[in-house]
Tab-separated table of C-alpha atoms in Angstrom:
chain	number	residue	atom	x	y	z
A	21	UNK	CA	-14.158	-5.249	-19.579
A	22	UNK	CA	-12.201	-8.751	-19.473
A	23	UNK	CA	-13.941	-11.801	-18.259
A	24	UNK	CA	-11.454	-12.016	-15.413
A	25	UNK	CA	-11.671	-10.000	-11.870
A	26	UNK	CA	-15.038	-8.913	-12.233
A	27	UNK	CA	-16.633	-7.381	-9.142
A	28	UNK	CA	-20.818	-7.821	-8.959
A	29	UNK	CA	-22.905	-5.394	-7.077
A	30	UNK	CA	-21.058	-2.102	-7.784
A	31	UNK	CA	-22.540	0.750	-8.089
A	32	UNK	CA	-23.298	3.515	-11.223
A	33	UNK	CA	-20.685	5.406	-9.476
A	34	UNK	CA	-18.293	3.140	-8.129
A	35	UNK	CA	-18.480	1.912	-11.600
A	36	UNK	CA	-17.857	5.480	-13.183
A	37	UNK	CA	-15.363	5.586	-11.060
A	38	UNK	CA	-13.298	2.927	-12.286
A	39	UNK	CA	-13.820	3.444	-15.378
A	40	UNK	CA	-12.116	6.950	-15.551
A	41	UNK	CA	-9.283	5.200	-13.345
A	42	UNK	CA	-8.969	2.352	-16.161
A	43	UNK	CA	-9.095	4.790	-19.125
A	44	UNK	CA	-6.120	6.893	-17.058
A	45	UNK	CA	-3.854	4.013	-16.851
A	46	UNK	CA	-4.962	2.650	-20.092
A	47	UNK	CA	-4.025	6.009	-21.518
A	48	UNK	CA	-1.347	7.984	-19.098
A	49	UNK	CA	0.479	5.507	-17.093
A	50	UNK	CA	1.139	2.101	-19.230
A	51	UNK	CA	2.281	3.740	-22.239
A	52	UNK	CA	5.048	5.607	-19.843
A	53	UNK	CA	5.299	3.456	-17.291
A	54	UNK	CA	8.766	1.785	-18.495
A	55	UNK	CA	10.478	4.541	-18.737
A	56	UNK	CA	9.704	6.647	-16.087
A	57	UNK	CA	10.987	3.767	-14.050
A	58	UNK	CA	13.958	2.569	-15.959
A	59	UNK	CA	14.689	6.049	-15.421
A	60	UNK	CA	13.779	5.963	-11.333
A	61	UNK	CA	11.819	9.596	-12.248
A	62	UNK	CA	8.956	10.190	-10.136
A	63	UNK	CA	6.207	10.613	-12.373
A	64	UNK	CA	4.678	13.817	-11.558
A	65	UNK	CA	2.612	14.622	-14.479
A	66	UNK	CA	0.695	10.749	-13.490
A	67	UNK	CA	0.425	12.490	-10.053
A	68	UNK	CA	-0.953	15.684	-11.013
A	69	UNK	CA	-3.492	13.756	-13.184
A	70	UNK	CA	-4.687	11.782	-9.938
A	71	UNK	CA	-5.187	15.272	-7.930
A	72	UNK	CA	-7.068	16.407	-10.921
A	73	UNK	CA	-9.524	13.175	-10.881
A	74	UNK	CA	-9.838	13.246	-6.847
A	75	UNK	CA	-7.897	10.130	-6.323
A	76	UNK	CA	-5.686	11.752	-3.295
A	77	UNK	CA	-9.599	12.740	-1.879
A	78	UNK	CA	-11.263	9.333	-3.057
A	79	UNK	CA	-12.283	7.632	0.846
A	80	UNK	CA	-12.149	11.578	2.655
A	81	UNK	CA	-15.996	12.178	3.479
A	82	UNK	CA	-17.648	15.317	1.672
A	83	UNK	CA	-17.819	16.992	4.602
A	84	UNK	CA	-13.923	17.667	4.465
A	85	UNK	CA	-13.706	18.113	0.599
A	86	UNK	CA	-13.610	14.650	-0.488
A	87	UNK	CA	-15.727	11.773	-2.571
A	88	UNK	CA	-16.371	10.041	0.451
A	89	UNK	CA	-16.076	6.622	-1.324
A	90	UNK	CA	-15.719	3.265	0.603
A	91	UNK	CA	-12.312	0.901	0.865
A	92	UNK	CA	-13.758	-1.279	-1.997
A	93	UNK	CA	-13.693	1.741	-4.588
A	94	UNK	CA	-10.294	2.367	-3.057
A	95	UNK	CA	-9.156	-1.068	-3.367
A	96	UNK	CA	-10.407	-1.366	-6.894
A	97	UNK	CA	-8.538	2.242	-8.331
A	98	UNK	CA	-5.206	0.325	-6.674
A	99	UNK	CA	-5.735	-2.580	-8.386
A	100	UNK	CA	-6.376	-0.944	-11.461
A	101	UNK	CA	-3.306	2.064	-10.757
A	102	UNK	CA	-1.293	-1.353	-10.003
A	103	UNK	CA	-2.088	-2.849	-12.762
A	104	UNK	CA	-0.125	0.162	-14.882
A	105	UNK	CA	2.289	0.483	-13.161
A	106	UNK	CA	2.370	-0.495	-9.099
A	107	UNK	CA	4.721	2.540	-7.923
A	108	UNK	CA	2.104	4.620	-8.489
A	109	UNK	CA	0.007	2.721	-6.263
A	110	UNK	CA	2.444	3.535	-3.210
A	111	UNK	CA	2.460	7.018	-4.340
A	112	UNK	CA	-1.401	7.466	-2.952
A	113	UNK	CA	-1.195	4.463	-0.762
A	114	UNK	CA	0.538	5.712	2.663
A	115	UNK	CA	-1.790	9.110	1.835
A	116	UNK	CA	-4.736	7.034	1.970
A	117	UNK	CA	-3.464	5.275	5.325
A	118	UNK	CA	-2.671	8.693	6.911
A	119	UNK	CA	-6.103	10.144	5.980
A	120	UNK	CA	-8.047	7.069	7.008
A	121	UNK	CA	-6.095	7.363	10.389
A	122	UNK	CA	-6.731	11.082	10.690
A	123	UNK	CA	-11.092	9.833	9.798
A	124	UNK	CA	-10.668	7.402	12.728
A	125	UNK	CA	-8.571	8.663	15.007
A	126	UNK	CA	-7.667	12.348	14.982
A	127	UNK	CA	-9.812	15.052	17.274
A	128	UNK	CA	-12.154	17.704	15.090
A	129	UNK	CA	-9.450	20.194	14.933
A	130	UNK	CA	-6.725	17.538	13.581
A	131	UNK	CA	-9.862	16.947	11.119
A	132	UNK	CA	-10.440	20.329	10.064
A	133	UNK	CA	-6.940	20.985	9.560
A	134	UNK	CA	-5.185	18.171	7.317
A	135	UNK	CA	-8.247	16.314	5.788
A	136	UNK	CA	-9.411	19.252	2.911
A	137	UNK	CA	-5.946	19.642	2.188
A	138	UNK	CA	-5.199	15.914	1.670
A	139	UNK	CA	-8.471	15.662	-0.178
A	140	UNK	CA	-7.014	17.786	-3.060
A	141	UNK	CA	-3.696	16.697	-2.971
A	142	UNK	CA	-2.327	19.932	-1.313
A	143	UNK	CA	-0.741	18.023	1.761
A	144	UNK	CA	0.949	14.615	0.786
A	145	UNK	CA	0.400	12.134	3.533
A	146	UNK	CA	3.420	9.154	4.482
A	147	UNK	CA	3.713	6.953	7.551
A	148	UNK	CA	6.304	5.127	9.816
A	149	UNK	CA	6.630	2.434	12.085
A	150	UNK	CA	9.692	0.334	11.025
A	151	UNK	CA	13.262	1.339	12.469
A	152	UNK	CA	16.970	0.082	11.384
A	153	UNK	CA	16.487	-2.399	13.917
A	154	UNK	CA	13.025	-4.287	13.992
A	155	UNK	CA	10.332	-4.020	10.929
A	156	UNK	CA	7.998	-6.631	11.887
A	157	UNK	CA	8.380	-6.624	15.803
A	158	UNK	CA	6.517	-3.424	16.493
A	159	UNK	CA	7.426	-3.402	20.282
A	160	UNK	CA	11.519	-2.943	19.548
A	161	UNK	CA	10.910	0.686	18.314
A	162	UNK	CA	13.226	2.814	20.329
A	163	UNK	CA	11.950	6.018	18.735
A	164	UNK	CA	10.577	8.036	21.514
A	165	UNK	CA	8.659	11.329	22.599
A	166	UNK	CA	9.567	13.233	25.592
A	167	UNK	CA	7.329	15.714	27.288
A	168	UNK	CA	8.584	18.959	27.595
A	169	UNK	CA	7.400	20.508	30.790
A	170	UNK	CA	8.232	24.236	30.576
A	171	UNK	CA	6.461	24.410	27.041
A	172	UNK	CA	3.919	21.728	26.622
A	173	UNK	CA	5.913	20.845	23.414
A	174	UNK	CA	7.298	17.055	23.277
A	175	UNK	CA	10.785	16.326	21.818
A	176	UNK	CA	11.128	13.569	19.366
A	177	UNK	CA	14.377	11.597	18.810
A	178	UNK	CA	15.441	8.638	16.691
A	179	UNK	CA	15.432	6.874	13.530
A	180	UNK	CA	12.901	5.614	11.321
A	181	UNK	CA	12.639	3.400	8.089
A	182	UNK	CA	11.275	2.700	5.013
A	183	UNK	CA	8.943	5.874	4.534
A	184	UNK	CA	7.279	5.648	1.171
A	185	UNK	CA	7.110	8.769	-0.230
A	186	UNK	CA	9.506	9.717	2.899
A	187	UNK	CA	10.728	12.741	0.441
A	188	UNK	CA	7.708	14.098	-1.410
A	189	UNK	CA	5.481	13.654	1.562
A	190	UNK	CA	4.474	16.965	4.024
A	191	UNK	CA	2.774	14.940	6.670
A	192	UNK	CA	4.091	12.122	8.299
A	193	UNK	CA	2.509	10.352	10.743
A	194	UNK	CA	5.404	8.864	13.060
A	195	UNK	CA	5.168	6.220	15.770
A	196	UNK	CA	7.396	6.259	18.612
A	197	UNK	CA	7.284	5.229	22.558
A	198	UNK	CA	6.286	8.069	25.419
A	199	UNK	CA	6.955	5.848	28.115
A	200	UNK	CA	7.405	8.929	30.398
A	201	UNK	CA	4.119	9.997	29.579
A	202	UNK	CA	2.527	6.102	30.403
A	203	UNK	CA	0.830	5.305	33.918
A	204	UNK	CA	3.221	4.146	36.299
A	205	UNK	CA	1.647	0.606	36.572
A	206	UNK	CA	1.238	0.121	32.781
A	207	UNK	CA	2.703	-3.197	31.876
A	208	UNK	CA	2.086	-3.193	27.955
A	209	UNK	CA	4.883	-1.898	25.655
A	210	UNK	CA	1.999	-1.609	23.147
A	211	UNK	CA	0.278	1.027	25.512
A	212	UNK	CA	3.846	3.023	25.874
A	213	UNK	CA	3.424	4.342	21.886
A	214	UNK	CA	1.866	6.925	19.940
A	215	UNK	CA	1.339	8.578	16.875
A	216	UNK	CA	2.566	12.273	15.949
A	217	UNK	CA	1.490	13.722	13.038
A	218	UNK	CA	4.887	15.591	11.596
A	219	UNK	CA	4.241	18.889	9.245
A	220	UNK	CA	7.251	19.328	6.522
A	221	UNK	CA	8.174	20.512	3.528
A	222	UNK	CA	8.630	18.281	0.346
A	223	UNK	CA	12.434	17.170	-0.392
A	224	UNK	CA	15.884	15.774	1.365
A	225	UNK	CA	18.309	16.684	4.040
A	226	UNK	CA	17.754	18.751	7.168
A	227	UNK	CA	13.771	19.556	5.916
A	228	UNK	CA	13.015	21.427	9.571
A	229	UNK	CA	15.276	21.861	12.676
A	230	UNK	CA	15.748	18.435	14.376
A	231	UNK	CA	14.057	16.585	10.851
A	232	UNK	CA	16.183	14.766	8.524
A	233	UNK	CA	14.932	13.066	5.355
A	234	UNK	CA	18.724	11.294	3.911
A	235	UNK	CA	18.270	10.732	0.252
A	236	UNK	CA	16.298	7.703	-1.384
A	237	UNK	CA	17.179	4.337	-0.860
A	238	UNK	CA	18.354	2.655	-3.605
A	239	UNK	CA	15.479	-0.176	-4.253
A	240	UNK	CA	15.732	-3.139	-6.827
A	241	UNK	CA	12.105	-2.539	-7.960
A	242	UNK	CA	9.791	-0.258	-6.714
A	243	UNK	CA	11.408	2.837	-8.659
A	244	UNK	CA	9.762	6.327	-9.076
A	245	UNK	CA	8.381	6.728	-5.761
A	246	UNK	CA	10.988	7.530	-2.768
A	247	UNK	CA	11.509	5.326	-0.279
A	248	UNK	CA	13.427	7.068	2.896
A	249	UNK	CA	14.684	7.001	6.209
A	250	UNK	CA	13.695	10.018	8.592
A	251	UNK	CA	16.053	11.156	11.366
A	252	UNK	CA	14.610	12.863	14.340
A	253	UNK	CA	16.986	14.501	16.291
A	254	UNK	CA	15.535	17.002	19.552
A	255	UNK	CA	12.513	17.604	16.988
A	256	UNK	CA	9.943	19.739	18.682
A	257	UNK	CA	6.390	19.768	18.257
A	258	UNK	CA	3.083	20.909	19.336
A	259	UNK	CA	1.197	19.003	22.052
A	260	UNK	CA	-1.451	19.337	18.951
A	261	UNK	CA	0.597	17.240	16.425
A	262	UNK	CA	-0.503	14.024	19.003
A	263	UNK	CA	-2.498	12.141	16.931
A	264	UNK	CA	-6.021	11.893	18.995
A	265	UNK	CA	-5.003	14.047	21.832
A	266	UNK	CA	-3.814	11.331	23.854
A	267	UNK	CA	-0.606	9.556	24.497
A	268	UNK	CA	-0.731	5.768	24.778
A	269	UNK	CA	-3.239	5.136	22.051
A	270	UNK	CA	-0.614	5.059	18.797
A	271	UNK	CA	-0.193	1.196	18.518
A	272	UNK	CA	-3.738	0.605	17.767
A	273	UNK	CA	-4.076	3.675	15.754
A	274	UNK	CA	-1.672	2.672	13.258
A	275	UNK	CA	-2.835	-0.961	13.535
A	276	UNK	CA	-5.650	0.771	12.600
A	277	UNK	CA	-4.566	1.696	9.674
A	278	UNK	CA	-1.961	-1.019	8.779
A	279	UNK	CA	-5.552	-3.033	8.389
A	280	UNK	CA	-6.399	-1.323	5.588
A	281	UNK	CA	-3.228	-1.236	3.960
A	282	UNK	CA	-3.714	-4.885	3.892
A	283	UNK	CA	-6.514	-4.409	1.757
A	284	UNK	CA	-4.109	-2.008	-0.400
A	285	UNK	CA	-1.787	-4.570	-0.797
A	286	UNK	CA	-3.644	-7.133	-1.445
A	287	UNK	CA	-5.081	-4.930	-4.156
A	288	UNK	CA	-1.446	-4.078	-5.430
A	289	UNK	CA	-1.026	-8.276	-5.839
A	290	UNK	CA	-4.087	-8.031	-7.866
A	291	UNK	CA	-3.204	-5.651	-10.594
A	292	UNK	CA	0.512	-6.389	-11.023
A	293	UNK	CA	-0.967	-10.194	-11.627
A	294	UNK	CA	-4.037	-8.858	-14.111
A	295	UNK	CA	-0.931	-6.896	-16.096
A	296	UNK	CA	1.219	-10.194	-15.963
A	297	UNK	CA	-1.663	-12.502	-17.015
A	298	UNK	CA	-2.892	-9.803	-19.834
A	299	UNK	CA	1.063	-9.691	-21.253
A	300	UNK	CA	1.510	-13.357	-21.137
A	301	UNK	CA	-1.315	-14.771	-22.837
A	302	UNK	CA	-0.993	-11.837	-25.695
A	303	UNK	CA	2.571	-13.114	-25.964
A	304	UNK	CA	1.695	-16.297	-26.398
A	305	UNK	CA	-0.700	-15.729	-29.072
A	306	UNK	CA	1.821	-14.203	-30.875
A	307	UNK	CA	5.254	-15.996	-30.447
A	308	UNK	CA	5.614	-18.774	-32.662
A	309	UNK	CA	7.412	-22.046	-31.774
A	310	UNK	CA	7.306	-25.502	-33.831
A	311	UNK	CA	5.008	-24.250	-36.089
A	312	UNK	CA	2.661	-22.729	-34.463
A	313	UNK	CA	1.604	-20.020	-31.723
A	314	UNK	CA	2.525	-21.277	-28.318
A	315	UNK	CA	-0.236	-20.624	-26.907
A	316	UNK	CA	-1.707	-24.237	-29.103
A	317	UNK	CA	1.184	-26.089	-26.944
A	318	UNK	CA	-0.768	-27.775	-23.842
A	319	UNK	CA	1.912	-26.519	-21.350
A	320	UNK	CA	1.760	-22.967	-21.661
A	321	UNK	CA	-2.587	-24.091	-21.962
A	322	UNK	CA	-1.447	-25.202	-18.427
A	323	UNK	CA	0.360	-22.269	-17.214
A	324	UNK	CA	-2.613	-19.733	-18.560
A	325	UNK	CA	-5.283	-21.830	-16.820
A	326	UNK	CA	-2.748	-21.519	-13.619
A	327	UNK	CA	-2.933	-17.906	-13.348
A	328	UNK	CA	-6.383	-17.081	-14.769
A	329	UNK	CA	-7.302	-19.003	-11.867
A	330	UNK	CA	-4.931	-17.504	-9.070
A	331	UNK	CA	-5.519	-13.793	-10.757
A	332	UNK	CA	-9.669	-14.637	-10.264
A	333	UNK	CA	-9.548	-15.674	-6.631
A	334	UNK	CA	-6.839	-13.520	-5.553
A	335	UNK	CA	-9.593	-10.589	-6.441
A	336	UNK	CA	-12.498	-11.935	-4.466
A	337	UNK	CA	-10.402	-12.290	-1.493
A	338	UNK	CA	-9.703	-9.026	-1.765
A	339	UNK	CA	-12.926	-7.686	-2.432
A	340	UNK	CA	-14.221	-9.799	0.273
A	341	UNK	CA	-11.608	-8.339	2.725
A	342	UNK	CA	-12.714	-4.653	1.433
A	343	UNK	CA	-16.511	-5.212	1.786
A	344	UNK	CA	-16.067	-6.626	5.312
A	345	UNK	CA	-13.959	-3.558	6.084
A	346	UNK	CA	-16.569	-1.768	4.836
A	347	UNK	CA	-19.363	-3.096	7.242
A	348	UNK	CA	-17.672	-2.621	10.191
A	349	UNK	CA	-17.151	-5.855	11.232
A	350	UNK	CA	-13.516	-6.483	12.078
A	351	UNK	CA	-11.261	-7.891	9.353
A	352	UNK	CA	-7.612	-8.516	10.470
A	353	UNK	CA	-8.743	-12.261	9.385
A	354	UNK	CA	-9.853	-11.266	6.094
A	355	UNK	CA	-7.328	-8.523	5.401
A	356	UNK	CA	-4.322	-10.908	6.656
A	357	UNK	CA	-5.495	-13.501	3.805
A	358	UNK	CA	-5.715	-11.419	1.547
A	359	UNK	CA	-2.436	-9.755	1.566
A	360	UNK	CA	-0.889	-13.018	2.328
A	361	UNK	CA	-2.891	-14.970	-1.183
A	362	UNK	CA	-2.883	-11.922	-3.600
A	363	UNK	CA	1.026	-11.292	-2.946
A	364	UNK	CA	2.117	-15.152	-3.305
A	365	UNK	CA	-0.134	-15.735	-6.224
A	366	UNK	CA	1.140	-12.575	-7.895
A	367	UNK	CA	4.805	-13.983	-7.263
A	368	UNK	CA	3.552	-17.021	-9.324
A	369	UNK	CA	1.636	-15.340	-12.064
A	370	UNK	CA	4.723	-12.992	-12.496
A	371	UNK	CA	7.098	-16.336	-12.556
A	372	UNK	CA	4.246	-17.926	-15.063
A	373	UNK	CA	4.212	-15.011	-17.464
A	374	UNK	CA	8.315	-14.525	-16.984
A	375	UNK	CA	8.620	-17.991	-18.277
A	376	UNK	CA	6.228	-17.737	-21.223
A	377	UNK	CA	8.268	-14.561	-22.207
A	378	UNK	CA	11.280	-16.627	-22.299
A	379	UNK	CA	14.672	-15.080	-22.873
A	380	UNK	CA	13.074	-11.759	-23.744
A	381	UNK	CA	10.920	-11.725	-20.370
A	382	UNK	CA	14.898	-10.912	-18.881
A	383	UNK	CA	15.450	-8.194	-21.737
A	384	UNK	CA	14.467	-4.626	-20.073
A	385	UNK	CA	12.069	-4.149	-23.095
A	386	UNK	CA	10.117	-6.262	-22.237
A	387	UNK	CA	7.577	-5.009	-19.500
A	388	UNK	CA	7.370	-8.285	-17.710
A	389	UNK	CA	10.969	-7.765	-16.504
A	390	UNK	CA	9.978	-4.682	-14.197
A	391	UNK	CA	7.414	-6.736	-13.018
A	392	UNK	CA	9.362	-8.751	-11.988
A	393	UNK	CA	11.209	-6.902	-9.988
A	394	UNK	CA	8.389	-5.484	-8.484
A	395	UNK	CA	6.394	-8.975	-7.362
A	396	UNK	CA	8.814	-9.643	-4.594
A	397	UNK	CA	8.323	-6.347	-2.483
A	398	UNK	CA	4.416	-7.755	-1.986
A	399	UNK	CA	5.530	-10.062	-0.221
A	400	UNK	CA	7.000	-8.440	2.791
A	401	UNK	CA	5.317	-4.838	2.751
A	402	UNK	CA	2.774	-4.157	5.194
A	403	UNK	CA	4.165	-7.423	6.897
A	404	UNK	CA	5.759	-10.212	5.821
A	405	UNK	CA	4.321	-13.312	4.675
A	406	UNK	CA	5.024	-14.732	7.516
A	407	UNK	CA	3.681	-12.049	9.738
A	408	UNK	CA	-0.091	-12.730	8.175
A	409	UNK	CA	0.167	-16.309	8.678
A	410	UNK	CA	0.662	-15.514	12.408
A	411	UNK	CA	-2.412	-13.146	12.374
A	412	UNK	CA	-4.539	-15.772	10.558
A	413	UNK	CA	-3.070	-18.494	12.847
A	414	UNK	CA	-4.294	-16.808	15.712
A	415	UNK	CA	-7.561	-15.455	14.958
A	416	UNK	CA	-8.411	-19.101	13.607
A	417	UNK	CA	-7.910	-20.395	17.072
A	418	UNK	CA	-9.938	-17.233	18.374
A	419	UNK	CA	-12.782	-18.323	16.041
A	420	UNK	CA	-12.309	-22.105	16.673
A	421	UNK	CA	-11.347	-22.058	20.033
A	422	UNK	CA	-12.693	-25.573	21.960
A	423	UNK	CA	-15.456	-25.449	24.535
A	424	UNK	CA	-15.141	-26.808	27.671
């Protein structure tokens, strides 16, 4: 394994673990990787090698069919799925944020129902919170739920955005407002949401009466998964489909589970950086200039010690972020830098390895061009850059606050 992004303390199965994951991408998704995306194909034989290795089952206990591993294993697969190619990544990302929500969150029959099937694969998990009109501010959803009295069922109407895997998906976990359903003195937007868990079936257009999945939004990077809206018009579900039981509690669920998609993200940062570090400095052992390899010139010396470093301690922070996940201490501090160093630092080891490249880092043979491409959506998924500086702003005053 390469000096750089080593993680001590793993164990003989967390380190089997990666290993298979390495040799996959090693062997199934770098060598296919460019053309599956120049083509914008969704790569379903990659996917049907994941279900076949457990990945879709990787953090669901045993109890429910899974491996039962921790966010740290999970965190190191992405980086290392990231690393061949990052789509593939968001292909088991939301899945992993619906399942862990379902873990937390969902009653024993919600449990019994969804997790064995997600832990094989069978049911394909996605999630939404952002709308047309607000991504970041949470509170301006105007999706809502309305109770329906005669049946028990509630009806769901509006508009949602950006669903990964919005098309290939069969379980969505949606979150809209039931502000009929909140007490009558309850001041807190943030208490007016929750969380329904939507059954449908893979593909586009009218996918179940009052469910609409359009077609996929045309992305600049990002290719081979789908990336959707969802249209809810009169939708009617089960009283069973609310996530927990409860109305009221769907804000903080899917907090919940934004938290560790941090973590995911962060992750993400760290393999498209590894693969941009790994194809620059075997470039510049190899491209000639002035008589000699570039890599002997002192300022591309300079660039490679640049990223070696920012590709090193984007991956503790992120392990670090995962392993205080994983103790149950709470880690919106740790997960917010994270996401916020690992996706600026990949933008720059991207930019670093682009510039090595040269003029054939823009040529679309060149691998470092789609990873390019694919740097920038780091740094607003799962909240902007901005958004974590907020979060870290805050809980740094929560942790320093002054006595007295």
């Amino acid at each position: 394994m390469a000096r750089l992004a080593r993680t001590e303390g793993l164990t003989d199965v967390q380190e089997e673990i990666l290993r298979a994951v390495r040799d996959f991408v090693d062997g199934e998704i770098i060598p296919s990787a460019q053309e599956l995306e120049h083509a914008d194909e969704y790569p379903q034989a990659i996917v049907d090698g994941m279900k076949d290795m457990g990945i879709f089952g990787l953090t669901i206990p045993e109890e429910y069919g899974g491996l039962g591993e921790s966010l740290l294993t999970y965190a190191l697969c992405v980086e290392q799925l990231s690393r061949g190619w990052m789509s593939v990544s968001g292909i088991v990302n939301t899945h992993f944020i619906v399942a862990y929500m379902l873990i937390q969150h969902g009653t024993d029959e919600q449990k019994r129902h969804y997790l064995p099937r997600m832990a094989t694969g069978e049911v394909r998990g996605a999630f939404s919170m952002s709308e047309p009109g607000c991504g970041s501010d949470v509170a301006a959803i105007t999706s809502k739920a309305v109770p329906d009295a005669s049946s028990g069922d509630w009806v769901l109407d509006g508009q949602k955005m950006w669903l990964t895997n919005g098309g290939t998906s069969t379980l969505v976990a949606v979150l809209v407002r039931t502000d009929a359903a909140a007490a009558p003195d309850e001041a807190s937007v943030y208490r007016k949401m929750s969380t329904f868990l939507l059954d449908k079936p893979a593909g586009f257009g009218e996918v179940r009466p009052g469910l609409t999945v359009p077609g996929k939004i045309e992305k600049m990077g990002y290719k081979g998964v789908d990336t959707t809206e969802l249209v809810m018009d009169g939708l009617q579900v089960p009283s069973s489909a609310l996530l927990g039981g409860e109305p009221g509690r769907g804000f903080y669920q899917m907090m919940d589970g934004v938290e560790v998609g941090r973590v995911n993200v962060a992750a993400r940062g760290c393999g498209v950086a590894q693969r941009a570090f790994e194809l620059a400095i075997a470039y510049a052992q190899q491209r000639r200039s002035f008589g000699k390899p570039i890599a002997e010139h002192q300022a591309v010396q300079f660039r490679l010690a640049d990223m070696a470093t920012k590709v090193e301690a984007a991956h503790q922070m992120m392990v670090m972020a995962a392993r205080t996940k994983d103790s149950g201490d709470r880690n919106d501090l740790e997960a917010g830098m994270a996401k916020y160093l690992a996706s600026e630092y990949c933008r720059d080891v991207v930019e670093d390895a682009f510039r090595i490249h040269g003029g054939y880092g823009y040529s679309k043979e060149y691998e470092i061009e789609r990873l390019y491409r694919e740097a920038p959506m780091l740094l607003i998924g799962e909240g902007t850059a901005d958004i974590q500086r907020m979060i870290i702003g805050r809980r740094l005053l929560e942790e320093y606050r002054l006595k007295g």
